[in-house]
Short mmCIF file of C-alpha atoms in Angstrom, two decimals:
data_model
loop_
_atom_site.label_atom_id
_atom_site.label_comp_id
_atom_site.label_asym_id
_atom_site.label_seq_id
_atom_site.Cartn_x
_atom_site.Cartn_y
_atom_site.Cartn_z
CA MET A 19 0.00 0.00 0.00
CA SER A 20 1.38 3.44 -0.94
CA THR A 21 2.13 6.03 1.71
CA PRO A 22 -0.86 8.35 2.24
CA ARG A 23 -0.13 11.86 1.03
CA LEU A 24 -2.39 14.76 2.03
CA ARG A 25 -2.17 18.47 1.50
CA PHE A 26 -3.42 21.82 2.72
CA ALA A 27 -3.46 24.48 0.01
CA PRO A 28 -4.50 27.93 1.27
CA SER A 29 -4.54 31.11 -0.79
CA PRO A 30 -2.43 33.87 0.80
CA THR A 31 -5.03 36.61 0.57
CA GLY A 32 -5.58 37.09 4.32
CA TYR A 33 -5.29 35.45 7.72
CA LEU A 34 -5.81 31.73 8.30
CA HIS A 35 -9.57 31.35 8.81
CA ILE A 36 -11.02 29.00 11.42
CA GLY A 37 -12.55 26.92 8.60
CA GLY A 38 -9.22 26.63 6.80
CA ALA A 39 -7.51 25.66 10.03
CA ARG A 40 -9.99 22.82 10.54
CA THR A 41 -9.33 21.58 7.00
CA ALA A 42 -5.59 21.65 7.68
CA LEU A 43 -6.13 19.89 11.00
CA PHE A 44 -8.17 17.01 9.53
CA ASN A 45 -5.54 16.45 6.83
CA TRP A 46 -2.71 16.66 9.36
CA LEU A 47 -4.35 14.22 11.76
CA TRP A 48 -4.93 11.60 9.07
CA ALA A 49 -1.38 11.95 7.78
CA ARG A 50 0.01 11.53 11.30
CA ARG A 51 -2.28 8.61 12.15
CA THR A 52 -1.40 6.69 8.98
CA GLY A 53 2.30 7.50 8.89
CA GLY A 54 1.69 9.57 5.77
CA ARG A 55 2.99 12.91 4.55
CA PHE A 56 1.38 16.30 5.11
CA ILE A 57 2.11 18.83 2.36
CA LEU A 58 1.69 22.60 2.61
CA ARG A 59 1.08 24.33 -0.71
CA ILE A 60 0.52 28.05 -1.16
CA GLU A 61 -1.88 28.78 -4.04
CA ASP A 62 -0.73 32.30 -4.82
CA THR A 63 -1.82 32.70 -8.45
CA ASP A 64 -4.14 35.60 -7.52
CA ARG A 65 -1.32 38.09 -7.81
CA GLU A 66 -3.45 41.12 -7.02
CA ARG A 67 -4.65 39.80 -3.64
CA SER A 68 -1.79 37.54 -2.56
CA THR A 69 0.68 39.08 -0.11
CA GLN A 70 3.79 38.00 1.75
CA ALA A 71 2.16 39.20 4.97
CA ALA A 72 -0.65 36.69 4.42
CA VAL A 73 1.86 33.90 3.72
CA ASP A 74 3.63 34.74 6.99
CA ALA A 75 0.30 34.83 8.83
CA ILE A 76 -0.58 31.33 7.55
CA PHE A 77 2.79 29.94 8.64
CA ASP A 78 2.48 31.68 12.02
CA ALA A 79 -0.99 30.29 12.70
CA MET A 80 -0.13 26.73 11.67
CA ARG A 81 3.02 26.67 13.76
CA TRP A 82 1.08 28.00 16.75
CA LEU A 83 -1.50 25.21 16.33
CA GLY A 84 1.30 22.65 16.09
CA LEU A 85 0.46 21.61 12.52
CA ASP A 86 3.93 21.01 11.16
CA TRP A 87 4.32 20.08 7.51
CA ASP A 88 6.58 17.53 5.87
CA GLU A 89 6.92 19.24 2.51
CA GLY A 90 6.44 22.83 1.55
CA PRO A 91 7.83 26.23 2.52
CA ASP A 92 10.76 26.28 4.98
CA VAL A 93 11.15 22.50 4.74
CA GLY A 94 13.97 20.96 2.77
CA GLY A 95 13.79 17.93 0.54
CA PRO A 96 13.32 17.21 -3.14
CA HIS A 97 9.77 18.55 -3.34
CA GLY A 98 9.75 21.82 -1.43
CA PRO A 99 8.96 24.60 -1.25
CA TYR A 100 5.57 24.74 -2.97
CA PHE A 101 4.33 28.06 -4.32
CA GLN A 102 2.17 27.89 -7.40
CA THR A 103 3.74 31.00 -8.96
CA GLN A 104 7.06 29.11 -8.96
CA ARG A 105 5.54 26.25 -10.97
CA LEU A 106 4.06 27.99 -14.02
CA GLU A 107 6.11 25.98 -16.54
CA ILE A 108 4.71 22.77 -15.08
CA TYR A 109 1.13 23.93 -15.64
CA ARG A 110 1.95 24.99 -19.21
CA SER A 111 3.42 21.57 -19.99
CA TYR A 112 0.37 19.71 -18.63
CA ALA A 113 -2.02 22.04 -20.45
CA ASP A 114 -0.10 21.52 -23.68
CA LYS A 115 -0.28 17.75 -23.16
CA LEU A 116 -4.08 18.02 -22.99
CA ARG A 117 -4.17 20.25 -26.08
CA GLN A 118 -2.04 17.89 -28.14
CA ALA A 119 -4.27 14.98 -27.11
CA GLY A 120 -7.37 16.87 -28.24
CA LYS A 121 -8.61 17.16 -24.65
CA ALA A 122 -8.15 20.92 -24.58
CA TYR A 123 -8.22 23.68 -27.17
CA ALA A 124 -7.31 27.31 -27.64
CA CYS A 125 -10.14 29.79 -27.17
CA TYR A 126 -9.71 33.12 -28.98
CA CYS A 127 -12.98 34.73 -27.82
CA SER A 128 -12.57 38.27 -26.57
CA ARG A 129 -13.83 39.46 -23.18
CA GLU A 130 -16.45 41.53 -24.99
CA GLU A 131 -17.78 38.49 -26.87
CA LEU A 132 -18.00 36.45 -23.68
CA ASP A 133 -19.69 39.28 -21.76
CA ALA A 134 -22.25 39.64 -24.54
CA GLY A 135 -23.06 35.92 -24.26
CA ARG A 136 -23.49 36.20 -20.50
CA LYS A 137 -25.81 39.20 -20.84
CA GLN A 138 -27.92 37.36 -23.39
CA ALA A 139 -28.21 34.35 -21.05
CA GLU A 140 -29.19 36.67 -18.20
CA ALA A 141 -31.86 38.33 -20.35
CA GLN A 142 -33.24 34.90 -21.24
CA LYS A 143 -33.11 33.87 -17.57
CA ARG A 144 -30.90 30.87 -18.19
CA GLN A 145 -27.50 29.86 -16.85
CA TYR A 146 -24.63 30.83 -19.14
CA ARG A 147 -22.48 28.06 -20.57
CA TYR A 148 -19.65 28.68 -22.98
CA PRO A 149 -21.07 27.52 -26.33
CA GLY A 150 -17.87 25.92 -27.64
CA THR A 151 -17.28 28.65 -30.24
CA CYS A 152 -13.59 27.79 -30.67
CA ARG A 153 -13.76 24.02 -30.20
CA GLU A 154 -12.89 23.16 -33.79
CA LYS A 155 -10.69 26.12 -34.68
CA PRO A 156 -7.09 25.32 -35.60
CA TYR A 157 -4.43 26.15 -33.03
CA ASP A 158 -2.68 29.46 -33.67
CA PRO A 159 -0.18 30.30 -30.91
CA SER A 160 0.36 33.77 -32.41
CA ARG A 161 -3.16 34.86 -31.45
CA PRO A 162 -4.08 35.84 -27.88
CA HIS A 163 -5.91 32.92 -26.34
CA VAL A 164 -6.72 30.88 -23.27
CA LEU A 165 -6.82 27.09 -23.10
CA ARG A 166 -10.12 25.39 -22.34
CA PHE A 167 -10.69 21.79 -21.29
CA ARG A 168 -13.09 19.94 -23.59
CA MET A 169 -15.89 18.64 -21.37
CA PRO A 170 -17.98 15.65 -22.50
CA GLU A 171 -21.50 16.68 -23.51
CA THR A 172 -23.33 13.52 -22.46
CA GLY A 173 -23.19 11.12 -19.54
CA ALA A 174 -22.27 11.85 -15.94
CA THR A 175 -19.39 11.57 -13.51
CA THR A 176 -19.88 9.84 -10.16
CA PHE A 177 -17.42 9.60 -7.30
CA ASP A 178 -17.71 8.16 -3.80
CA ASP A 179 -16.95 10.88 -1.25
CA LEU A 180 -15.52 9.71 2.08
CA VAL A 181 -17.86 12.05 3.96
CA LYS A 182 -20.89 12.55 1.70
CA GLY A 183 -21.09 9.23 -0.09
CA PRO A 184 -21.80 8.90 -3.85
CA ILE A 185 -22.10 12.20 -5.74
CA THR A 186 -23.13 12.39 -9.40
CA THR A 187 -22.70 15.35 -11.77
CA PRO A 188 -24.39 15.26 -15.22
CA HIS A 189 -22.01 16.44 -17.93
CA ASP A 190 -24.61 18.67 -19.52
CA THR A 191 -24.32 20.96 -16.47
CA LEU A 192 -20.64 21.61 -17.20
CA GLN A 193 -19.00 23.94 -19.67
CA ASP A 194 -15.63 23.85 -21.40
CA GLU A 195 -13.58 25.26 -18.56
CA VAL A 196 -10.61 27.61 -18.88
CA ILE A 197 -7.56 25.84 -17.49
CA LEU A 198 -4.80 28.28 -18.45
CA ARG A 199 -5.04 32.04 -18.91
CA GLY A 200 -3.22 33.92 -21.63
CA ASP A 201 -0.57 35.01 -19.10
CA GLY A 202 0.18 31.40 -18.20
CA MET A 203 -1.64 31.43 -14.87
CA PRO A 204 -3.65 28.26 -14.16
CA LEU A 205 -7.25 28.44 -13.04
CA TYR A 206 -8.01 26.84 -9.66
CA ASN A 207 -9.31 23.49 -10.85
CA PHE A 208 -6.42 22.85 -13.18
CA GLY A 209 -3.59 24.23 -11.03
CA ALA A 210 -4.73 22.28 -7.96
CA LEU A 211 -5.12 19.10 -10.01
CA VAL A 212 -1.66 19.35 -11.59
CA ASP A 213 -0.09 19.99 -8.19
CA ASP A 214 -1.92 17.02 -6.67
CA VAL A 215 -0.73 14.81 -9.52
CA GLN A 216 2.86 16.04 -9.24
CA MET A 217 2.91 15.74 -5.46
CA GLY A 218 1.33 12.29 -5.44
CA VAL A 219 -1.61 13.36 -3.29
CA THR A 220 -3.72 10.30 -2.47
CA LEU A 221 -6.53 11.95 -0.48
CA VAL A 222 -7.98 15.41 -1.19
CA ALA A 223 -9.84 16.62 1.92
CA ARG A 224 -11.28 20.12 1.55
CA GLY A 225 -14.38 22.19 2.27
CA ASP A 226 -17.64 21.12 0.67
CA ASP A 227 -17.82 24.39 -1.24
CA HIS A 228 -15.51 22.52 -3.64
CA VAL A 229 -17.93 19.68 -4.35
CA ASN A 230 -18.97 21.29 -7.63
CA ASN A 231 -15.33 21.38 -8.74
CA THR A 232 -14.68 17.70 -8.23
CA ALA A 233 -16.36 16.26 -11.33
CA ARG A 234 -14.48 18.79 -13.47
CA GLN A 235 -11.20 17.76 -11.90
CA ILE A 236 -11.95 14.05 -12.24
CA LEU A 237 -12.52 14.53 -15.98
CA MET A 238 -9.18 16.35 -16.21
CA TYR A 239 -7.45 13.54 -14.29
CA GLN A 240 -8.89 11.10 -16.80
CA GLY A 241 -7.87 13.34 -19.70
CA LEU A 242 -4.29 13.25 -18.43
CA GLY A 243 -4.44 9.49 -17.79
CA GLU A 244 -3.65 9.98 -14.09
CA THR A 245 -4.82 7.95 -11.09
CA LEU A 246 -7.62 9.56 -9.11
CA PRO A 247 -7.18 10.42 -5.43
CA VAL A 248 -9.89 9.79 -2.85
CA PHE A 249 -12.03 12.85 -2.09
CA ALA A 250 -13.46 13.95 1.26
CA HIS A 251 -15.56 17.12 1.36
CA LEU A 252 -15.90 18.62 4.83
CA PRO A 253 -19.14 20.39 5.83
CA MET A 254 -18.98 24.14 6.28
CA ILE A 255 -18.74 25.86 9.66
CA LEU A 256 -21.75 28.09 10.28
CA GLY A 257 -22.54 30.82 12.77
CA ALA A 258 -25.32 30.52 15.33
CA ASP A 259 -27.77 31.96 12.77
CA LYS A 260 -26.88 29.07 10.41
CA THR A 261 -25.19 31.38 7.88
CA ARG A 262 -21.60 31.03 6.76
CA LEU A 263 -19.17 31.87 9.55
CA SER A 264 -18.00 35.48 9.36
CA LYS A 265 -16.69 38.25 11.59
CA ARG A 266 -20.18 39.12 12.77
CA HIS A 267 -20.22 35.79 14.62
CA GLY A 268 -16.95 36.58 16.44
CA ALA A 269 -13.28 36.28 15.60
CA THR A 270 -12.59 34.04 12.59
CA SER A 271 -8.79 34.36 12.51
CA VAL A 272 -6.76 31.65 14.23
CA THR A 273 -4.20 34.16 15.51
CA ALA A 274 -6.97 36.30 17.02
CA TYR A 275 -7.58 33.46 19.46
CA ARG A 276 -3.88 33.26 20.23
CA ASP A 277 -3.88 37.00 20.97
CA MET A 278 -6.98 36.64 23.18
CA GLY A 279 -5.17 34.12 25.32
CA TYR A 280 -6.45 30.76 24.11
CA LEU A 281 -4.25 27.68 24.26
CA PRO A 282 -3.42 26.16 20.86
CA GLY A 283 -4.37 22.70 22.10
CA ALA A 284 -7.79 24.02 23.14
CA VAL A 285 -8.37 25.61 19.74
CA VAL A 286 -7.41 22.35 18.02
CA ASN A 287 -9.66 20.45 20.44
CA TYR A 288 -12.63 22.68 19.66
CA LEU A 289 -12.09 22.75 15.90
CA VAL A 290 -11.86 19.00 15.56
CA ARG A 291 -15.22 18.64 17.31
CA LEU A 292 -16.85 20.86 14.67
CA GLY A 293 -17.71 17.91 12.46
CA TRP A 294 -15.95 14.96 14.09
CA SER A 295 -16.87 13.00 17.19
CA HIS A 296 -15.71 10.06 19.29
CA GLY A 297 -18.56 9.00 21.54
CA ASP A 298 -19.42 11.64 24.13
CA GLN A 299 -15.83 12.68 24.81
CA GLU A 300 -15.25 16.44 24.58
CA ILE A 301 -11.66 17.05 25.69
CA PHE A 302 -8.86 15.50 23.64
CA THR A 303 -5.11 15.87 23.68
CA LEU A 304 -3.34 16.06 20.34
CA ALA A 305 -1.90 12.61 20.96
CA GLU A 306 -5.42 11.20 21.47
CA LEU A 307 -6.68 12.91 18.32
CA THR A 308 -3.80 11.52 16.30
CA ARG A 309 -4.68 8.03 17.52
CA LEU A 310 -8.47 8.31 17.13
CA PHE A 311 -9.19 10.53 14.12
CA ASP A 312 -10.89 8.91 11.13
CA PHE A 313 -12.76 10.45 8.20
CA ALA A 314 -15.40 7.77 8.76
CA ASP A 315 -16.40 9.68 11.91
CA VAL A 316 -16.77 13.05 10.17
CA GLY A 317 -20.42 14.07 9.92
CA ASP A 318 -21.99 15.31 6.69
CA THR A 319 -23.89 18.23 8.26
CA ALA A 320 -22.50 21.69 8.92
CA GLY A 321 -20.91 22.43 12.29
CA VAL A 322 -22.21 25.44 14.24
CA PHE A 323 -19.53 27.64 15.77
CA ASN A 324 -20.28 28.37 19.44
CA PRO A 325 -17.92 30.91 21.08
CA ASP A 326 -19.19 29.98 24.56
CA LYS A 327 -18.39 26.31 23.99
CA MET A 328 -14.95 27.27 22.73
CA LEU A 329 -14.38 29.29 25.92
CA TRP A 330 -15.45 26.29 27.99
CA VAL A 331 -12.98 24.04 26.18
CA ASN A 332 -10.20 26.55 26.73
CA HIS A 333 -11.10 26.81 30.42
CA GLU A 334 -10.82 23.04 30.76
CA TRP A 335 -7.36 23.19 29.19
CA LEU A 336 -6.29 26.08 31.45
CA ARG A 337 -7.41 24.20 34.54
CA ALA A 338 -5.25 21.24 33.58
CA LEU A 339 -2.03 23.30 33.57
CA SER A 340 0.34 23.32 36.53
CA ASP A 341 0.75 26.58 38.45
CA GLU A 342 4.20 26.97 36.95
CA GLU A 343 3.02 26.50 33.35
CA LEU A 344 -0.05 28.66 33.86
CA ALA A 345 2.13 31.46 35.23
CA ARG A 346 4.68 31.14 32.43
CA GLN A 347 2.04 31.41 29.71
CA ALA A 348 0.04 34.14 31.45
CA LEU A 349 3.06 36.38 32.01
CA PRO A 350 3.17 37.89 28.48
CA PHE A 351 -0.48 38.95 28.84
CA PHE A 352 0.21 40.77 32.11
CA ARG A 353 3.14 42.55 30.49
CA ALA A 354 1.10 43.37 27.38
CA ALA A 355 -1.38 45.06 29.75
CA GLY A 356 1.45 47.19 31.13
CA LEU A 357 1.57 45.35 34.47
CA PRO A 358 4.91 44.71 36.24
CA ALA A 359 4.44 40.98 36.72
CA GLU A 360 7.33 38.53 37.02
CA ASP A 361 7.47 34.75 36.80
CA ASP A 362 7.65 34.35 40.57
CA ALA A 363 5.77 33.04 43.59
CA LYS A 364 3.36 35.98 43.48
CA LEU A 365 2.30 35.28 39.90
CA ARG A 366 1.91 31.59 40.66
CA HIS A 367 -0.36 32.52 43.57
CA VAL A 368 -2.37 34.81 41.28
CA VAL A 369 -2.91 32.16 38.59
CA ARG A 370 -3.77 29.58 41.21
CA MET A 371 -6.64 31.86 42.26
CA ALA A 372 -7.52 32.58 38.63
CA ARG A 373 -7.69 28.95 37.54
CA GLU A 374 -11.39 28.48 38.33
CA ARG A 375 -12.48 31.98 37.30
CA ALA A 376 -10.80 33.18 34.12
CA LYS A 377 -11.23 31.32 30.83
CA THR A 378 -8.32 32.84 28.87
CA PHE A 379 -4.89 34.26 29.65
CA ALA A 380 -6.12 37.71 28.66
CA GLU A 381 -8.98 37.37 31.18
CA ILE A 382 -6.52 36.42 33.90
CA ALA A 383 -4.53 39.59 33.30
CA GLN A 384 -7.68 41.69 33.13
CA GLN A 385 -9.41 40.24 36.19
CA PHE A 386 -6.31 40.30 38.37
CA ARG A 387 -4.69 43.55 37.29
CA TYR A 388 -5.41 44.95 40.77
CA CYS A 389 -2.66 42.61 42.02
CA TYR A 390 -0.09 44.71 40.16
CA ALA A 391 -1.67 48.15 39.75
CA PRO A 392 -3.84 50.49 41.84
CA ALA A 393 -7.39 49.19 42.05
CA GLU A 394 -9.90 50.77 39.67
CA LEU A 395 -12.80 51.50 42.00
CA ASP A 396 -16.28 50.51 40.83
CA PRO A 397 -18.49 53.51 41.74
CA LYS A 398 -21.50 51.33 42.55
CA ALA A 399 -19.44 49.04 44.77
CA ALA A 400 -17.90 52.02 46.54
CA ALA A 401 -21.29 53.65 47.10
CA LYS A 402 -22.62 50.48 48.68
CA PHE A 403 -19.66 49.23 50.70
CA LEU A 404 -17.37 52.20 51.43
CA THR A 405 -19.69 54.11 53.73
CA PRO A 406 -19.61 55.70 57.18
CA GLU A 407 -21.29 52.54 58.48
CA THR A 408 -18.45 50.29 57.22
CA ARG A 409 -15.66 52.66 58.25
CA PRO A 410 -15.24 51.09 61.72
CA LEU A 411 -14.94 47.65 60.13
CA LEU A 412 -12.27 48.80 57.71
CA GLN A 413 -10.39 50.57 60.49
CA ALA A 414 -10.47 47.49 62.71
CA VAL A 415 -9.16 45.26 59.93
CA ARG A 416 -6.53 47.84 59.01
CA ASP A 417 -5.27 48.12 62.61
CA GLY A 418 -5.34 44.37 63.13
CA LEU A 419 -3.37 43.75 59.93
CA ALA A 420 -0.77 46.33 60.91
CA ALA A 421 -0.30 44.52 64.22
CA LEU A 422 0.24 41.07 62.74
CA PRO A 423 3.93 40.12 62.83
CA ALA A 424 3.76 37.84 59.77
CA PRO A 425 0.32 37.57 58.12
CA ASP A 426 -0.72 34.15 56.86
CA ALA A 427 -4.05 32.55 56.04
CA GLN A 428 -4.64 31.38 59.63
CA SER A 429 -3.84 34.71 61.29
CA LEU A 430 -5.93 36.61 58.74
CA GLU A 431 -8.89 34.30 59.30
CA LYS A 432 -8.60 34.85 63.06
CA LEU A 433 -8.44 38.64 62.57
CA PHE A 434 -11.56 38.78 60.37
CA GLN A 435 -13.46 36.45 62.73
CA GLU A 436 -12.63 38.63 65.70
CA VAL A 437 -13.77 41.81 63.92
CA ALA A 438 -17.03 40.14 62.88
CA THR A 439 -17.71 38.57 66.28
CA ALA A 440 -17.08 41.80 68.17
CA ARG A 441 -19.84 43.46 66.14
CA ALA A 442 -22.18 40.47 65.93
CA LEU A 443 -21.83 40.35 62.13
CA GLY A 444 -21.44 37.61 59.60
CA LEU A 445 -17.96 37.23 58.13
CA GLY A 446 -19.19 38.44 54.72
CA LYS A 447 -20.26 41.78 56.19
CA VAL A 448 -16.62 42.39 57.08
CA ALA A 449 -14.97 40.80 54.05
CA GLN A 450 -16.96 42.63 51.37
CA PRO A 451 -15.99 46.22 52.29
CA VAL A 452 -12.36 45.09 52.59
CA ARG A 453 -12.63 43.39 49.20
CA VAL A 454 -13.87 46.59 47.56
CA ALA A 455 -11.12 48.58 49.24
CA LEU A 456 -8.40 46.20 48.04
CA THR A 457 -9.63 45.16 44.58
CA GLY A 458 -12.02 47.94 43.55
CA GLY A 459 -14.95 45.53 43.06
CA THR A 460 -17.17 43.00 44.74
CA ALA A 461 -15.88 39.85 43.01
CA SER A 462 -12.55 38.29 43.85
CA PRO A 463 -11.10 35.07 45.23
CA GLY A 464 -10.89 34.57 49.00
CA ILE A 465 -10.09 37.79 50.81
CA TYR A 466 -7.17 36.17 52.68
CA ASP A 467 -5.56 35.25 49.36
CA VAL A 468 -6.01 38.83 48.13
CA VAL A 469 -4.28 40.26 51.22
CA LEU A 470 -1.42 37.77 50.94
CA ILE A 471 -0.87 38.48 47.24
CA LEU A 472 -0.90 42.26 47.70
CA GLY A 473 1.28 42.02 50.80
CA ARG A 474 0.82 43.85 54.05
CA ALA A 475 2.22 47.20 52.95
CA GLU A 476 0.08 47.47 49.81
CA SER A 477 -3.02 46.18 51.61
CA LEU A 478 -2.58 48.79 54.35
CA ALA A 479 -2.09 51.53 51.77
CA ARG A 480 -5.31 50.59 49.99
CA LEU A 481 -7.26 50.35 53.23
CA ASP A 482 -5.97 53.80 54.17
CA GLY A 483 -7.09 55.11 50.81
CA ALA A 484 -10.59 53.71 51.35
CA LEU A 485 -10.76 55.23 54.84
CA ALA A 486 -9.70 58.58 53.48
CA ARG A 487 -12.33 58.36 50.75
CA ILE A 488 -15.06 57.79 53.35
CA GLY A 489 -13.72 60.72 55.42
#
């Protein structure tokens, strides 16, 4: 049995979209599970829209997700790197092979003639199909022309899709398709096919928006006398309103999730579940996915992108990290927020408190910024809890804290209990005003942890500030 060879072939016209990342992931997983090869190919023939910045963004996103490639840009070997604009002579030679075999022909029709035909079809309320005007004209390389593939006019093409099952396309719905422009640039169907032939791709897994292209490509494979790959068309990812996923549904760029503080493993975990399942299991490591993934378990209905579910998955991954790893990965987000955090015992204490509360690294830095910067006082919380009535409580806690030789959780608990008991109050009646004074708001982890993280000096300073505010 030949080695499985799969590919991911993005166009460098923007960031790596969530949908594209899932396509890359499914190909990568199958290649890794089967001991195959995963090829990265950049389809950059749209010269007006393709940019180096987009190429770099694709590489950046795939590396962050851990989707390494075996052949393609930045990887040595006899077949890399793969950029379509560096392979134009190859497309010309394959197109000429089809022309010489009578499977393709030169089309000399001008843009104006073609536009007139389209307008006529529109006026007659019918779908435009190229009428084969140049099918029997002799080849004249001196005249401006494109090359068109000669589609059969009768019959049908059927293929068995790994995800969708048998799909049939009647030939009378197809037109003689342009395969090579006058400037030597291949059209999508032809360029992708030639690359897949040259690179020995055995399984083409891509979005199901390409289903309509597959019969055309199969006919071209047959015209070239090449062996067909297996096809797997993956259902689209939709937003909650069941329309195609776009920015109005939330971030669609892979690197946007990196910048928001998601873990790459969590993003991979969530993406793979948009269309693939293994029983009721929700959380998977990459090693588990590599062992379990199979196209037979990919559903044929569209996945619905749920940002809340993605946050939940990321939270599960965050919770599984050690304090040391959580601190190490959270540190850049504290620094990006302008906070003077260090990878030390204090930060490890902070993330230990944050583990059950924050769902991303960015949330950790946002929710716990008061640990490193003056508290931003919530006016409503201050109006309710920093009052003349609570002033004696704050003063008692402040004086008791100043008197403690070495505050720890036990001594702080004893102090707060004594203040509450002396005034016949519940512990919460004491803790909440102190919490607002120290953190600026009413939500935080245990008040003893907050005092210990801030330290005695900073806690006293903030309590003094609250007392001064009350007057």
